[in-house]
Amino acid sequence: MSKTLQIGIIGGGMIAQAHMKNFANDSRTALRWLAEINPEARAKSAETFKIPHASGDYNDMLKDPELDAVVVCTPPVSHREIGVAALRAGKHVLMEKPLTVSPEDARALLAESLKHPTIKISGCSARHARYNPKFAFVKKMVDDGLLGQVYFVHHRALARQGRGGVEYNPNAKWFLDKTKAGGGPLYDWGVYDLSFHLGVLGEPELTKVDAFCVNGLDQVVTNAPVFTVEEHGGAFMTFSNGMKYFWERANNAHVEVPNQTTILGKKGGLRFGFCTWDSAEFEFFDVDNNGTGKARKQVLTCDMQGHKDDMLPLGQGFIAYLLNEGPAPMPLKLEVKNLEILHAVYKAANW
Ligand SMILES: NC(=O)c1ccc[n+]([C@@H]2O[C@H](COP(=O)([O-])OP(=O)(O)OC[C@H]3O[C@@H](n4cnc5c(N)ncnc54)[C@H](O)[C@@H]3O)[C@@H](O)[C@H]2O)c1
């Protein structure tokens, strides 16, 4: 590996801007290539971040022997093809989330990665989950037994008019097409929800699911050819450890419910918002005198001082992984497992 890690970005849209900022500002990395099919976007980003090589075809960068790693920032429909090509070219890979649009694509990417044991590959769903101090905070409480046996997780996050490709990143019409995006809010944010909730609870396996999905909630003009993703969806799941998980997400519903998780165990319960921008306070409910006394509620605070945003730790985690100084930000096997759960939810919803 070269002294300064040489990074290539594939897809120079919204999220790529944050990745490029990370790698441009880190002395251990240099941005060497940008592949972007839109010539104006390509020229603009190449100039802003002083990237010496740019092309409309990502295969050009994959031929460069000096290039160490690529970050795949294109819409999900192209992730499998690009990820496989990068692995075959011997480049380390950071795959944006959602990993792919189908479990078949995800498993194919995993299978390809296993053929290249010296090439590193990671997903990105650690971004709002494992790298957030709240993840370690909750995991420690669970592991220390403060909640006792966890029997129920409840998570809701329902927004109004926050649709990808409409109100959010409105130029990215692919967000509305299930064949290109893989899904709506259940998919886009579900990768983080599962990464956080199942991660703190020891990665149980899904055994049963019932679900619903809906769209067409208003007469929005999307200027997009199709609108096949859900706006609102939910699931009731059972896991291998017997735990039940009620989960609901909407980027458009006729109600507003802030991002909130409740984890209930036989000894205690925890209520919080897991995102960096949610409150750092956690409500912890238990019974004093070792369960024999009075019901009590304590407000605990997670120290978020060293964690201002979620992109920087992801970039630094990937660099540490490349330098053999840390684990994969999100191991591909787990990324595939969670994606399979999301598709089981869609199947149960006949969506
Ligand atoms: N926007 C966000 O807030 C956000 C956050 C986290 C993750 N992501 C994920 O990042 C990925 C990209 O999302 P985005 O919001 O940046 O989308 P975007 O539409 O803003 O950017 C995607 C870019 O990829 C380019 N592109 C498409 N196919 C290409 C190809 N074959 N080769 C080179 N360039 C190609 C497009 O021209 C576009 O500029 C998605 O998987 C998304 O879920 C987005």
mmCIF file of C-alpha atoms and ligand atoms in Angstrom:
data_model
loop_
_atom_site.group_PDB
_atom_site.id
_atom_site.type_symbol
_atom_site.label_atom_id
_atom_site.label_comp_id
_atom_site.label_asym_id
_atom_site.label_seq_id
_atom_site.Cartn_x
_atom_site.Cartn_y
_atom_site.Cartn_z
ATOM 1 C CA MET A 1 0.000 0.000 0.000
ATOM 2 C CA SER A 2 1.345 3.468 -0.869
ATOM 3 C CA LYS A 3 2.474 5.780 1.950
ATOM 4 C CA THR A 4 -0.448 8.119 1.495
ATOM 5 C CA LEU A 5 -3.548 6.075 0.776
ATOM 6 C CA GLN A 6 -4.826 6.893 -2.714
ATOM 7 C CA ILE A 7 -8.628 7.107 -2.758
ATOM 8 C CA GLY A 8 -11.093 7.061 -5.642
ATOM 9 C CA ILE A 9 -14.722 8.202 -5.377
ATOM 10 C CA ILE A 10 -17.342 6.603 -7.636
ATOM 11 C CA GLY A 11 -20.464 8.767 -7.939
ATOM 12 C CA GLY A 12 -19.931 12.428 -7.054
ATOM 13 C CA GLY A 13 -23.414 13.383 -5.772
ATOM 14 C CA MET A 14 -24.673 14.478 -2.367
ATOM 15 C CA ILE A 15 -23.085 11.977 0.015
ATOM 16 C CA ALA A 16 -19.827 11.888 -1.967
ATOM 17 C CA GLN A 17 -19.268 15.531 -0.975
ATOM 18 C CA ALA A 18 -18.960 14.481 2.672
ATOM 19 C CA HIS A 19 -16.658 11.547 1.864
ATOM 20 C CA MET A 20 -14.459 13.775 -0.299
ATOM 21 C CA LYS A 21 -14.208 16.345 2.512
ATOM 22 C CA ASN A 22 -13.084 13.583 4.920
ATOM 23 C CA PHE A 23 -10.380 12.173 2.661
ATOM 24 C CA ALA A 24 -9.209 15.594 1.429
ATOM 25 C CA ASN A 25 -8.701 16.790 5.023
ATOM 26 C CA ASP A 26 -6.900 13.697 6.318
ATOM 27 C CA SER A 27 -3.103 13.645 5.988
ATOM 28 C CA ARG A 28 -3.118 9.845 5.592
ATOM 29 C CA THR A 29 -5.213 9.961 2.419
ATOM 30 C CA ALA A 30 -5.225 11.709 -0.953
ATOM 31 C CA LEU A 31 -8.142 11.943 -3.369
ATOM 32 C CA ARG A 32 -6.728 10.579 -6.629
ATOM 33 C CA TRP A 33 -9.771 9.802 -8.777
ATOM 34 C CA LEU A 34 -13.378 10.794 -9.236
ATOM 35 C CA ALA A 35 -15.771 8.883 -11.516
ATOM 36 C CA GLU A 36 -19.022 10.728 -12.149
ATOM 37 C CA ILE A 37 -21.243 10.338 -15.194
ATOM 38 C CA ASN A 38 -22.530 13.912 -15.049
ATOM 39 C CA PRO A 39 -19.800 16.108 -16.644
ATOM 40 C CA GLU A 40 -20.738 19.313 -14.783
ATOM 41 C CA ALA A 41 -20.888 17.583 -11.379
ATOM 42 C CA ARG A 42 -17.596 15.825 -12.193
ATOM 43 C CA ALA A 43 -15.796 19.037 -13.128
ATOM 44 C CA LYS A 44 -17.156 20.915 -10.101
ATOM 45 C CA SER A 45 -16.133 18.312 -7.518
ATOM 46 C CA ALA A 46 -12.759 17.638 -9.170
ATOM 47 C CA GLU A 47 -11.998 21.355 -8.955
ATOM 48 C CA THR A 48 -13.338 21.844 -5.407
ATOM 49 C CA PHE A 49 -11.373 18.935 -4.005
ATOM 50 C CA LYS A 50 -8.369 19.246 -6.377
ATOM 51 C CA ILE A 51 -8.731 15.664 -7.621
ATOM 52 C CA PRO A 52 -6.098 15.052 -10.322
ATOM 53 C CA HIS A 53 -7.908 12.321 -12.308
ATOM 54 C CA ALA A 54 -11.579 12.327 -13.306
ATOM 55 C CA SER A 55 -13.652 10.271 -15.710
ATOM 56 C CA GLY A 56 -17.214 9.366 -16.592
ATOM 57 C CA ASP A 57 -16.270 5.678 -16.476
ATOM 58 C CA TYR A 58 -15.245 4.156 -13.144
ATOM 59 C CA ASN A 59 -13.298 1.424 -14.990
ATOM 60 C CA ASP A 60 -10.661 4.046 -15.802
ATOM 61 C CA MET A 61 -9.799 4.486 -12.128
ATOM 62 C CA LEU A 62 -9.833 0.744 -11.489
ATOM 63 C CA LYS A 63 -6.974 0.362 -14.016
ATOM 64 C CA ASP A 64 -4.723 2.717 -12.033
ATOM 65 C CA PRO A 65 -2.140 0.616 -10.121
ATOM 66 C CA GLU A 66 -1.497 3.556 -7.753
ATOM 67 C CA LEU A 67 -5.090 3.567 -6.509
ATOM 68 C CA ASP A 68 -5.610 1.831 -3.126
ATOM 69 C CA ALA A 69 -9.313 2.107 -2.358
ATOM 70 C CA VAL A 70 -12.632 3.298 -3.735
ATOM 71 C CA VAL A 71 -15.806 4.608 -2.128
ATOM 72 C CA VAL A 72 -18.970 3.608 -4.002
ATOM 73 C CA CYS A 73 -21.394 6.561 -3.771
ATOM 74 C CA THR A 74 -23.706 5.804 -6.699
ATOM 75 C CA PRO A 75 -27.420 4.920 -6.379
ATOM 76 C CA PRO A 76 -27.886 1.424 -4.860
ATOM 77 C CA VAL A 77 -28.874 -0.268 -8.152
ATOM 78 C CA SER A 78 -25.264 -0.039 -9.387
ATOM 79 C CA HIS A 79 -23.572 -1.061 -6.130
ATOM 80 C CA ARG A 80 -23.251 -4.752 -6.937
ATOM 81 C CA GLU A 81 -21.688 -4.239 -10.353
ATOM 82 C CA ILE A 82 -19.273 -1.559 -9.180
ATOM 83 C CA GLY A 83 -18.372 -3.351 -5.937
ATOM 84 C CA VAL A 84 -17.577 -6.584 -7.798
ATOM 85 C CA ALA A 85 -15.508 -4.721 -10.414
ATOM 86 C CA ALA A 86 -13.520 -2.931 -7.696
ATOM 87 C CA LEU A 87 -12.795 -6.178 -5.842
ATOM 88 C CA ARG A 88 -11.687 -7.861 -9.076
ATOM 89 C CA ALA A 89 -9.390 -4.912 -9.767
ATOM 90 C CA GLY A 90 -7.806 -5.438 -6.332
ATOM 91 C CA LYS A 91 -9.065 -2.186 -4.781
ATOM 92 C CA HIS A 92 -10.287 -1.927 -1.199
ATOM 93 C CA VAL A 93 -13.918 -0.829 -1.076
ATOM 94 C CA LEU A 94 -16.210 1.248 1.105
ATOM 95 C CA MET A 95 -19.765 0.589 -0.073
ATOM 96 C CA GLU A 96 -22.383 3.258 0.581
ATOM 97 C CA LYS A 97 -25.625 2.012 2.093
ATOM 98 C CA PRO A 98 -28.029 0.407 1.297
ATOM 99 C CA LEU A 99 -25.542 -2.248 0.187
ATOM 100 C CA THR A 100 -27.557 -3.367 -2.861
ATOM 101 C CA VAL A 101 -31.171 -3.447 -4.096
ATOM 102 C CA SER A 102 -31.715 -7.166 -3.490
ATOM 103 C CA PRO A 103 -30.472 -9.950 -1.194
ATOM 104 C CA GLU A 104 -29.220 -11.818 -4.288
ATOM 105 C CA ASP A 105 -26.997 -8.859 -5.215
ATOM 106 C CA ALA A 106 -25.815 -8.550 -1.617
ATOM 107 C CA ARG A 107 -24.904 -12.232 -1.400
ATOM 108 C CA ALA A 108 -23.115 -12.054 -4.769
ATOM 109 C CA LEU A 109 -21.008 -9.160 -3.507
ATOM 110 C CA LEU A 110 -20.208 -11.036 -0.300
ATOM 111 C CA ALA A 111 -19.285 -14.156 -2.293
ATOM 112 C CA GLU A 112 -16.982 -12.113 -4.526
ATOM 113 C CA SER A 113 -15.319 -10.520 -1.485
ATOM 114 C CA LEU A 114 -14.571 -13.987 -0.046
ATOM 115 C CA LYS A 115 -12.606 -14.763 -3.228
ATOM 116 C CA HIS A 116 -10.288 -11.842 -2.399
ATOM 117 C CA PRO A 117 -9.295 -12.352 1.244
ATOM 118 C CA THR A 118 -6.593 -9.681 1.165
ATOM 119 C CA ILE A 119 -8.938 -7.012 -0.206
ATOM 120 C CA LYS A 120 -10.863 -5.060 2.413
ATOM 121 C CA ILE A 121 -14.514 -4.219 2.007
ATOM 122 C CA SER A 122 -16.979 -2.572 4.364
ATOM 123 C CA GLY A 123 -20.498 -1.230 4.390
ATOM 124 C CA CYS A 124 -21.516 2.218 5.680
ATOM 125 C CA SER A 125 -24.460 1.491 7.962
ATOM 126 C CA ALA A 126 -22.178 2.025 10.969
ATOM 127 C CA ARG A 127 -22.515 5.770 10.251
ATOM 128 C CA HIS A 128 -25.474 6.586 12.533
ATOM 129 C CA ALA A 129 -25.045 3.443 14.640
ATOM 130 C CA ARG A 130 -21.785 1.842 15.744
ATOM 131 C CA TYR A 131 -19.671 5.009 15.564
ATOM 132 C CA ASN A 132 -22.208 6.975 17.598
ATOM 133 C CA PRO A 133 -21.232 7.047 21.332
ATOM 134 C CA LYS A 134 -24.886 6.210 22.080
ATOM 135 C CA PHE A 135 -24.289 2.742 20.608
ATOM 136 C CA ALA A 136 -21.544 1.882 23.132
ATOM 137 C CA PHE A 137 -23.605 3.538 25.886
ATOM 138 C CA VAL A 138 -26.659 1.330 25.284
ATOM 139 C CA LYS A 139 -24.627 -1.796 24.549
ATOM 140 C CA LYS A 140 -22.810 -1.475 27.883
ATOM 141 C CA MET A 141 -26.104 -1.151 29.779
ATOM 142 C CA VAL A 142 -27.446 -4.252 28.022
ATOM 143 C CA ASP A 143 -24.215 -6.225 28.492
ATOM 144 C CA ASP A 144 -23.984 -5.180 32.170
ATOM 145 C CA GLY A 145 -27.448 -6.670 32.687
ATOM 146 C CA LEU A 146 -29.100 -3.389 33.749
ATOM 147 C CA LEU A 147 -32.130 -4.153 31.558
ATOM 148 C CA GLY A 148 -32.243 -7.870 32.282
ATOM 149 C CA GLN A 149 -33.571 -10.098 29.521
ATOM 150 C CA VAL A 150 -34.751 -7.849 26.677
ATOM 151 C CA TYR A 151 -38.175 -8.952 25.429
ATOM 152 C CA PHE A 152 -39.327 -5.967 23.341
ATOM 153 C CA VAL A 153 -37.909 -3.205 21.163
ATOM 154 C CA HIS A 154 -40.158 -0.429 19.927
ATOM 155 C CA HIS A 155 -38.970 2.079 17.372
ATOM 156 C CA ARG A 156 -40.872 4.789 15.507
ATOM 157 C CA ALA A 157 -39.663 7.686 13.375
ATOM 158 C CA LEU A 158 -42.393 9.278 11.280
ATOM 159 C CA ALA A 159 -41.841 12.438 9.286
ATOM 160 C CA ARG A 160 -43.993 14.493 6.959
ATOM 161 C CA GLN A 161 -42.869 15.473 3.474
ATOM 162 C CA GLY A 162 -39.270 14.308 3.868
ATOM 163 C CA ARG A 163 -39.263 12.084 0.797
ATOM 164 C CA GLY A 164 -35.960 11.337 -0.960
ATOM 165 C CA GLY A 165 -36.208 12.590 -4.550
ATOM 166 C CA VAL A 166 -39.017 15.017 -3.629
ATOM 167 C CA GLU A 167 -38.333 17.215 -0.611
ATOM 168 C CA TYR A 168 -34.906 15.672 0.267
ATOM 169 C CA ASN A 169 -32.182 15.636 -2.443
ATOM 170 C CA PRO A 170 -34.927 16.482 -5.011
ATOM 171 C CA ASN A 171 -32.686 15.945 -8.055
ATOM 172 C CA ALA A 172 -32.085 12.314 -7.069
ATOM 173 C CA LYS A 173 -35.254 10.842 -8.626
ATOM 174 C CA TRP A 174 -33.831 7.320 -8.254
ATOM 175 C CA PHE A 175 -34.922 7.499 -4.567
ATOM 176 C CA LEU A 176 -38.541 7.017 -5.775
ATOM 177 C CA ASP A 177 -37.878 3.934 -7.907
ATOM 178 C CA LYS A 178 -37.764 0.668 -5.922
ATOM 179 C CA THR A 179 -35.681 -1.030 -8.620
ATOM 180 C CA LYS A 180 -33.002 1.659 -8.225
ATOM 181 C CA ALA A 181 -33.201 2.505 -4.516
ATOM 182 C CA GLY A 182 -34.220 -0.907 -3.141
ATOM 183 C CA GLY A 183 -36.960 0.708 -1.047
ATOM 184 C CA GLY A 184 -38.204 3.833 0.715
ATOM 185 C CA PRO A 185 -37.652 4.927 4.340
ATOM 186 C CA LEU A 186 -37.749 1.348 5.663
ATOM 187 C CA TYR A 187 -34.742 0.651 3.452
ATOM 188 C CA ASP A 188 -32.942 3.978 3.492
ATOM 189 C CA TRP A 189 -33.044 4.321 7.295
ATOM 190 C CA GLY A 190 -33.730 0.671 8.144
ATOM 191 C CA VAL A 191 -30.096 -0.215 7.567
ATOM 192 C CA TYR A 192 -29.174 2.165 10.420
ATOM 193 C CA ASP A 193 -32.070 1.089 12.665
ATOM 194 C CA LEU A 194 -31.090 -2.575 12.395
ATOM 195 C CA SER A 195 -27.394 -1.783 12.655
ATOM 196 C CA PHE A 196 -28.055 0.046 15.943
ATOM 197 C CA HIS A 197 -30.815 -2.011 17.561
ATOM 198 C CA LEU A 198 -29.676 -5.504 16.594
ATOM 199 C CA GLY A 199 -26.044 -4.497 17.179
ATOM 200 C CA VAL A 200 -26.608 -3.527 20.829
ATOM 201 C CA LEU A 201 -28.674 -6.680 21.349
ATOM 202 C CA GLY A 202 -26.162 -9.241 20.076
ATOM 203 C CA GLU A 203 -27.325 -9.643 16.447
ATOM 204 C CA PRO A 204 -30.274 -12.037 16.898
ATOM 205 C CA GLU A 205 -31.714 -13.728 13.779
ATOM 206 C CA LEU A 206 -35.167 -12.929 12.377
ATOM 207 C CA THR A 207 -37.642 -15.806 12.724
ATOM 208 C CA LYS A 208 -41.047 -14.237 11.937
ATOM 209 C CA VAL A 209 -42.386 -10.994 10.501
ATOM 210 C CA ASP A 210 -45.649 -9.256 9.658
ATOM 211 C CA ALA A 211 -45.502 -5.899 7.914
ATOM 212 C CA PHE A 212 -47.244 -3.162 5.965
ATOM 213 C CA CYS A 213 -46.128 -0.600 3.386
ATOM 214 C CA VAL A 214 -48.069 2.237 1.813
ATOM 215 C CA ASN A 215 -47.543 5.106 -0.607
ATOM 216 C CA GLY A 216 -49.767 7.535 -2.495
ATOM 217 C CA LEU A 217 -50.532 9.511 0.661
ATOM 218 C CA ASP A 218 -51.047 12.793 -1.153
ATOM 219 C CA GLN A 219 -51.165 14.201 -4.664
ATOM 220 C CA VAL A 220 -47.499 15.164 -4.839
ATOM 221 C CA VAL A 221 -46.026 16.063 -8.237
ATOM 222 C CA THR A 222 -42.691 14.245 -8.300
ATOM 223 C CA ASN A 223 -41.551 14.879 -11.890
ATOM 224 C CA ALA A 224 -40.241 11.323 -11.729
ATOM 225 C CA PRO A 225 -41.150 8.466 -14.098
ATOM 226 C CA VAL A 226 -42.217 6.145 -11.256
ATOM 227 C CA PHE A 227 -42.999 6.282 -7.549
ATOM 228 C CA THR A 228 -42.770 2.686 -6.366
ATOM 229 C CA VAL A 229 -41.158 3.044 -2.937
ATOM 230 C CA GLU A 230 -43.176 3.156 0.280
ATOM 231 C CA GLU A 231 -43.686 6.425 2.099
ATOM 232 C CA HIS A 232 -44.692 4.719 5.327
ATOM 233 C CA GLY A 233 -44.011 1.166 6.482
ATOM 234 C CA GLY A 234 -43.862 -0.898 9.607
ATOM 235 C CA ALA A 235 -43.159 -4.382 10.859
ATOM 236 C CA PHE A 236 -43.697 -6.612 13.855
ATOM 237 C CA MET A 237 -40.818 -9.039 14.066
ATOM 238 C CA THR A 238 -39.801 -11.978 16.235
ATOM 239 C CA PHE A 239 -36.134 -12.859 16.724
ATOM 240 C CA SER A 240 -34.254 -16.044 17.550
ATOM 241 C CA ASN A 241 -33.905 -15.039 21.224
ATOM 242 C CA GLY A 242 -37.692 -14.636 21.482
ATOM 243 C CA MET A 243 -37.461 -10.848 21.406
ATOM 244 C CA LYS A 244 -40.251 -8.908 19.653
ATOM 245 C CA TYR A 245 -39.487 -5.743 17.701
ATOM 246 C CA PHE A 246 -42.130 -3.254 16.572
ATOM 247 C CA TRP A 247 -40.597 -0.972 13.960
ATOM 248 C CA GLU A 248 -42.081 1.875 11.943
ATOM 249 C CA ARG A 249 -40.593 4.460 9.578
ATOM 250 C CA ALA A 250 -42.133 7.111 7.345
ATOM 251 C CA ASN A 251 -40.711 9.900 5.249
ATOM 252 C CA ASN A 252 -44.297 10.998 4.677
ATOM 253 C CA ALA A 253 -47.259 10.209 6.939
ATOM 254 C CA HIS A 254 -50.099 12.292 8.289
ATOM 255 C CA VAL A 255 -48.529 12.430 11.731
ATOM 256 C CA GLU A 256 -45.220 13.459 13.218
ATOM 257 C CA VAL A 257 -43.378 11.159 15.626
ATOM 258 C CA PRO A 258 -39.758 11.906 16.550
ATOM 259 C CA ASN A 259 -37.099 9.227 16.203
ATOM 260 C CA GLN A 260 -37.529 7.232 19.409
ATOM 261 C CA THR A 261 -36.449 3.800 20.607
ATOM 262 C CA THR A 262 -37.715 1.965 23.683
ATOM 263 C CA ILE A 263 -35.872 -1.172 24.805
ATOM 264 C CA LEU A 264 -37.713 -3.150 27.463
ATOM 265 C CA GLY A 265 -36.107 -5.816 29.597
ATOM 266 C CA LYS A 266 -37.344 -7.741 32.607
ATOM 267 C CA LYS A 267 -35.239 -5.552 34.964
ATOM 268 C CA GLY A 268 -35.332 -2.163 33.294
ATOM 269 C CA GLY A 269 -36.335 -0.079 30.301
ATOM 270 C CA LEU A 270 -34.562 2.555 28.243
ATOM 271 C CA ARG A 271 -36.062 5.302 26.072
ATOM 272 C CA PHE A 272 -33.930 7.458 23.769
ATOM 273 C CA GLY A 273 -33.351 8.862 20.280
ATOM 274 C CA PHE A 274 -30.287 7.195 18.723
ATOM 275 C CA CYS A 275 -29.294 9.854 16.204
ATOM 276 C CA THR A 276 -26.466 12.282 16.893
ATOM 277 C CA TRP A 277 -28.881 15.217 16.571
ATOM 278 C CA ASP A 278 -31.376 13.713 19.043
ATOM 279 C CA SER A 279 -31.065 14.533 22.747
ATOM 280 C CA ALA A 280 -28.096 12.975 24.566
ATOM 281 C CA GLU A 281 -30.429 12.134 27.446
ATOM 282 C CA PHE A 282 -31.670 8.613 28.086
ATOM 283 C CA GLU A 283 -34.630 7.795 30.316
ATOM 284 C CA PHE A 284 -33.844 4.691 32.358
ATOM 285 C CA PHE A 285 -36.742 3.024 34.171
ATOM 286 C CA ASP A 286 -36.244 0.349 36.812
ATOM 287 C CA VAL A 287 -37.193 -0.610 40.346
ATOM 288 C CA ASP A 288 -34.880 0.310 43.225
ATOM 289 C CA ASN A 289 -33.572 -2.018 45.927
ATOM 290 C CA ASN A 290 -32.679 -4.618 43.305
ATOM 291 C CA GLY A 291 -36.232 -4.832 41.968
ATOM 292 C CA THR A 292 -37.949 -5.028 45.353
ATOM 293 C CA GLY A 293 -38.545 -1.317 45.976
ATOM 294 C CA LYS A 294 -40.230 1.566 44.188
ATOM 295 C CA ALA A 295 -40.509 2.241 40.469
ATOM 296 C CA ARG A 296 -37.969 4.914 39.567
ATOM 297 C CA LYS A 297 -36.879 6.903 36.516
ATOM 298 C CA GLN A 298 -33.386 8.297 36.058
ATOM 299 C CA VAL A 299 -32.197 10.593 33.290
ATOM 300 C CA LEU A 300 -28.751 9.484 32.120
ATOM 301 C CA THR A 301 -26.612 11.532 29.741
ATOM 302 C CA CYS A 302 -24.357 10.101 27.052
ATOM 303 C CA ASP A 303 -21.175 12.126 26.534
ATOM 304 C CA MET A 304 -21.428 13.392 22.926
ATOM 305 C CA GLN A 305 -18.711 16.069 23.270
ATOM 306 C CA GLY A 306 -16.179 14.292 21.070
ATOM 307 C CA HIS A 307 -18.795 13.393 18.424
ATOM 308 C CA LYS A 308 -19.971 16.351 16.380
ATOM 309 C CA ASP A 309 -21.005 14.546 13.209
ATOM 310 C CA ASP A 310 -21.373 11.025 11.867
ATOM 311 C CA MET A 311 -19.328 11.266 8.662
ATOM 312 C CA LEU A 312 -15.895 11.930 10.153
ATOM 313 C CA PRO A 313 -15.788 8.811 12.391
ATOM 314 C CA LEU A 314 -16.906 6.684 9.419
ATOM 315 C CA GLY A 315 -14.083 8.021 7.222
ATOM 316 C CA GLN A 316 -11.559 7.645 10.043
ATOM 317 C CA GLY A 317 -12.827 4.146 10.774
ATOM 318 C CA PHE A 318 -12.353 3.154 7.140
ATOM 319 C CA ILE A 319 -8.824 4.617 7.072
ATOM 320 C CA ALA A 320 -7.944 2.730 10.285
ATOM 321 C CA TYR A 321 -9.315 -0.448 8.693
ATOM 322 C CA LEU A 322 -7.144 0.092 5.593
ATOM 323 C CA LEU A 323 -4.103 0.637 7.822
ATOM 324 C CA ASN A 324 -4.810 -2.558 9.824
ATOM 325 C CA GLU A 325 -5.460 -0.399 12.873
ATOM 326 C CA GLY A 326 -9.141 -1.238 13.336
ATOM 327 C CA PRO A 327 -12.030 -3.458 12.251
ATOM 328 C CA ALA A 328 -14.282 -2.960 9.227
ATOM 329 C CA PRO A 329 -16.719 -0.132 10.033
ATOM 330 C CA MET A 330 -19.592 -2.496 9.163
ATOM 331 C CA PRO A 331 -18.590 -6.072 8.250
ATOM 332 C CA LEU A 332 -20.158 -7.104 4.945
ATOM 333 C CA LYS A 333 -21.687 -10.265 6.442
ATOM 334 C CA LEU A 334 -23.720 -8.171 8.891
ATOM 335 C CA GLU A 335 -24.680 -5.696 6.189
ATOM 336 C CA VAL A 336 -26.010 -8.648 4.134
ATOM 337 C CA LYS A 337 -27.870 -10.151 7.116
ATOM 338 C CA ASN A 338 -29.657 -6.853 7.845
ATOM 339 C CA LEU A 339 -30.501 -6.359 4.171
ATOM 340 C CA GLU A 340 -32.082 -9.829 4.131
ATOM 341 C CA ILE A 341 -34.264 -8.783 7.094
ATOM 342 C CA LEU A 342 -35.398 -5.663 5.214
ATOM 343 C CA HIS A 343 -36.392 -7.771 2.212
ATOM 344 C CA ALA A 344 -38.254 -10.198 4.480
ATOM 345 C CA VAL A 345 -40.212 -7.177 5.738
ATOM 346 C CA TYR A 346 -41.112 -6.155 2.166
ATOM 347 C CA LYS A 347 -42.118 -9.721 1.344
ATOM 348 C CA ALA A 348 -44.399 -9.863 4.400
ATOM 349 C CA ALA A 349 -45.954 -6.569 3.311
ATOM 350 C CA ASN A 350 -46.472 -7.879 -0.267
ATOM 351 C CA TRP A 351 -44.540 -4.816 -1.406
HETATM 352 N N1 LIG B 1 -27.780 11.865 0.399
HETATM 353 C C1 LIG B 1 -27.612 11.380 1.635
HETATM 354 O O1 LIG B 1 -27.884 12.057 2.662
HETATM 355 C C2 LIG B 1 -27.065 10.004 1.824
HETATM 356 C C3 LIG B 1 -26.669 9.675 3.112
HETATM 357 C C4 LIG B 1 -26.108 8.432 3.327
HETATM 358 C C5 LIG B 1 -25.980 7.546 2.291
HETATM 359 N N2 LIG B 1 -26.407 7.861 1.039
HETATM 360 C C6 LIG B 1 -26.291 6.843 -0.008
HETATM 361 O O2 LIG B 1 -25.289 7.248 -0.932
HETATM 362 C C7 LIG B 1 -25.617 6.784 -2.246
HETATM 363 C C8 LIG B 1 -25.720 7.990 -3.167
HETATM 364 O O3 LIG B 1 -26.713 8.861 -2.668
HETATM 365 P P1 LIG B 1 -26.710 10.425 -3.010
HETATM 366 O O4 LIG B 1 -27.772 11.021 -2.148
HETATM 367 O O5 LIG B 1 -25.342 10.959 -2.961
HETATM 368 O O6 LIG B 1 -27.251 10.366 -4.511
HETATM 369 P P2 LIG B 1 -27.020 11.416 -5.680
HETATM 370 O O7 LIG B 1 -28.019 11.110 -6.711
HETATM 371 O O8 LIG B 1 -26.956 12.804 -5.096
HETATM 372 O O9 LIG B 1 -25.571 11.036 -6.210
HETATM 373 C C9 LIG B 1 -25.304 9.875 -6.955
HETATM 374 C C10 LIG B 1 -24.314 10.268 -8.046
HETATM 375 O O10 LIG B 1 -23.856 9.097 -8.710
HETATM 376 C C11 LIG B 1 -23.708 9.422 -10.095
HETATM 377 N N3 LIG B 1 -23.689 8.137 -10.820
HETATM 378 C C12 LIG B 1 -24.718 7.316 -11.076
HETATM 379 N N4 LIG B 1 -24.289 6.208 -11.706
HETATM 380 C C13 LIG B 1 -22.953 6.344 -11.848
HETATM 381 C C14 LIG B 1 -21.930 5.529 -12.413
HETATM 382 N N5 LIG B 1 -22.191 4.340 -12.961
HETATM 383 N N6 LIG B 1 -20.651 5.972 -12.379
HETATM 384 C C15 LIG B 1 -20.363 7.174 -11.831
HETATM 385 N N7 LIG B 1 -21.275 8.007 -11.294
HETATM 386 C C16 LIG B 1 -22.564 7.572 -11.288
HETATM 387 C C17 LIG B 1 -24.879 10.319 -10.390
HETATM 388 O O11 LIG B 1 -24.685 11.087 -11.558
HETATM 389 C C18 LIG B 1 -24.946 11.161 -9.115
HETATM 390 O O12 LIG B 1 -24.198 12.348 -9.221
HETATM 391 C C19 LIG B 1 -26.937 6.012 -2.097
HETATM 392 O O13 LIG B 1 -26.673 4.661 -1.897
HETATM 393 C C20 LIG B 1 -27.541 6.651 -0.838
HETATM 394 O O14 LIG B 1 -28.485 5.817 -0.176
HETATM 395 C C21 LIG B 1 -26.937 9.094 0.782
#
